[in-house]
Structures are given as structure tokens and as C-alpha cells.
Amino acid sequence: MESERLFKILIIEDDPVDREVYKRCLQRSNWRFEFAEAGGAVKGVELSKSWPPDCTLLDFNLPDGNGFEVLAKLQDEAGRVTCPVVMLTAFGDEALAVKAMKAGVMDYLPKGR
């Protein structure tokens, strides 16, 4: 049964409260998750290499880079993103969403503030 599978979720987000909200929302489902967390771009890229996730939740505004810089480093040699990426931001607009989708994110979600 698919819900027995453990999905690895990498959360690259500088706000610890937002990271906790994401985990709690996902844990309400019938699916099982294992989480890894990074508060910045560099640590997030390092984790993605040593702990390959099934999905990455990526904040756009990070203290040491932006979502597009991270996304470029999550790509393989062929230029493909190695797992689905959902980009989240409190400061984006429709133009940023379109650019993110063209850059390879699977979805783009504005954060409610």
C-alpha cells in the first residue's frame, strides 16, 4: 500500500515557525514523512546531496541566497531538478510564480501573512 511508504521531505526555510507549520500540515495526511530541515541555501543544497529527498519545500527569500540560486544547484548534470520542488514565499507575485515554474519548480505557493 502506497501510504506505507516513507516520503523524504527537505524543507529549506529560514523561519523555524514556518518549517514547523509545513511539517504539521503534512503530518495530518494519511502519508508517512521523514523531514530534513535547513535554515539557508548552502545547508539546504548540502542536505539535498547527502539526503536525497522525494520533494523539497523551498523558501524563495533565504539569508544566504534566493530560491532560483538554490534551484540551479539542485539540478543534475543534464539540468533537470532531481525531485519535485514547491517554492514558497511571502513576497512574490504572479511574475515570480511564472519565472519559478519556468525554472523547474512543480508548484509555487504564496505564504499567508
GROMACS .gro file of C-alpha atoms in nm, residues 8-106:
model
   99
    8LYS     CA    1   1.153   1.218   0.248
    9ILE     CA    2   1.076   1.591   0.255
   10LEU     CA    3   1.352   1.852   0.260
   11ILE     CA    4   1.240   2.190   0.396
   12ILE     CA    5   1.468   2.481   0.305
   13GLU     CA    6   1.321   2.768   0.503
   14ASP     CA    7   1.484   3.025   0.731
   15ASP     CA    8   1.179   3.071   0.956
   16PRO     CA    9   1.156   2.787   1.213
   17VAL     CA   10   0.786   2.861   1.271
   18ASP     CA   11   0.709   2.814   0.901
   19ARG     CA   12   0.910   2.488   0.898
   20GLU     CA   13   0.701   2.359   1.186
   21VAL     CA   14   0.375   2.461   1.015
   22TYR     CA   15   0.473   2.273   0.697
   23LYS     CA   16   0.556   1.959   0.894
   24ARG     CA   17   0.235   1.969   1.094
   25CYS     CA   18   0.021   2.020   0.784
   26LEU     CA   19   0.183   1.726   0.608
   27GLN     CA   20   0.155   1.501   0.913
   28ARG     CA   21  -0.223   1.545   0.910
   29SER     CA   22  -0.242   1.333   0.596
   30ASN     CA   23  -0.251   0.954   0.574
   31TRP     CA   24   0.101   0.953   0.429
   32ARG     CA   25   0.420   0.900   0.626
   33PHE     CA   26   0.705   1.153   0.614
   34GLU     CA   27   1.060   1.192   0.724
   35PHE     CA   28   1.186   1.551   0.735
   36ALA     CA   29   1.521   1.722   0.699
   37GLU     CA   30   1.545   2.095   0.759
   38ALA     CA   31   1.781   2.370   0.652
   39GLY     CA   32   1.765   2.735   0.751
   40GLY     CA   33   1.958   2.854   0.448
   41ALA     CA   34   2.056   2.788   0.088
   42VAL     CA   35   2.402   2.639   0.147
   43LYS     CA   36   2.286   2.391   0.410
   44GLY     CA   37   1.981   2.302   0.200
   45VAL     CA   38   2.190   2.218  -0.105
   46GLU     CA   39   2.430   2.013   0.110
   47LEU     CA   40   2.139   1.818   0.258
   48SER     CA   41   1.988   1.751  -0.085
   49LYS     CA   42   2.315   1.585  -0.191
   50SER     CA   43   2.368   1.376   0.124
   51TRP     CA   44   1.999   1.301   0.192
   52PRO     CA   45   1.819   1.291  -0.147
   53PRO     CA   46   1.457   1.392  -0.084
   54ASP     CA   47   1.138   1.287  -0.258
   55CYS     CA   48   1.022   1.651  -0.250
   56THR     CA   49   1.170   1.986  -0.149
   57LEU     CA   50   0.979   2.277   0.002
   58LEU     CA   51   1.187   2.582  -0.087
   59ASP     CA   52   1.150   2.933   0.052
   60PHE     CA   53   1.235   3.198  -0.206
   61ASN     CA   54   1.397   3.452   0.028
   62LEU     CA   55   1.681   3.294   0.223
   63PRO     CA   56   1.953   3.472   0.421
   64ASP     CA   57   2.231   3.333   0.200
   65GLY     CA   58   2.063   3.316  -0.141
   66ASN     CA   59   1.735   3.304  -0.325
   67GLY     CA   60   1.519   3.021  -0.449
   68PHE     CA   61   1.647   3.044  -0.806
   69GLU     CA   62   2.008   3.007  -0.692
   70VAL     CA   63   1.915   2.703  -0.484
   71LEU     CA   64   1.708   2.554  -0.765
   72ALA     CA   65   2.006   2.578  -1.003
   73LYS     CA   66   2.218   2.382  -0.752
   74LEU     CA   67   1.950   2.115  -0.713
   75GLN     CA   68   1.979   2.023  -1.082
   76ASP     CA   69   2.164   1.720  -1.212
   77GLU     CA   70   2.427   1.721  -1.488
   78ALA     CA   71   2.153   1.732  -1.752
   79GLY     CA   72   1.999   2.044  -1.598
   80ARG     CA   73   1.695   1.867  -1.454
   81VAL     CA   74   1.573   1.923  -1.099
   82THR     CA   75   1.627   1.593  -0.918
   83CYS     CA   76   1.298   1.592  -0.725
   84PRO     CA   77   0.974   1.791  -0.721
   85VAL     CA   78   1.024   2.137  -0.572
   86VAL     CA   79   0.749   2.356  -0.429
   87MET     CA   80   0.858   2.718  -0.393
   88LEU     CA   81   0.701   2.926  -0.117
   89THR     CA   82   0.730   3.298  -0.049
   90ALA     CA   83   0.555   3.578   0.131
   91PHE     CA   84   0.691   3.841  -0.105
   92GLY     CA   85   0.620   3.710  -0.453
   93ASP     CA   86   0.380   3.796  -0.727
   94GLU     CA   87   0.246   3.639  -1.044
   95ALA     CA   88   0.561   3.724  -1.241
   96LEU     CA   89   0.780   3.547  -0.984
   97ALA     CA   90   0.547   3.246  -0.993
   98VAL     CA   91   0.576   3.220  -1.372
   99LYS     CA   92   0.954   3.254  -1.357
  100ALA     CA   93   0.972   2.986  -1.088
  101MET     CA   94   0.761   2.743  -1.291
  102LYS     CA   95   0.978   2.803  -1.600
  103ALA     CA   96   1.288   2.741  -1.386
  104GLY     CA   97   1.161   2.395  -1.293
  105VAL     CA   98   0.951   2.415  -0.977
  106MET     CA   99   0.649   2.187  -0.968
   0.00000   0.00000   0.00000
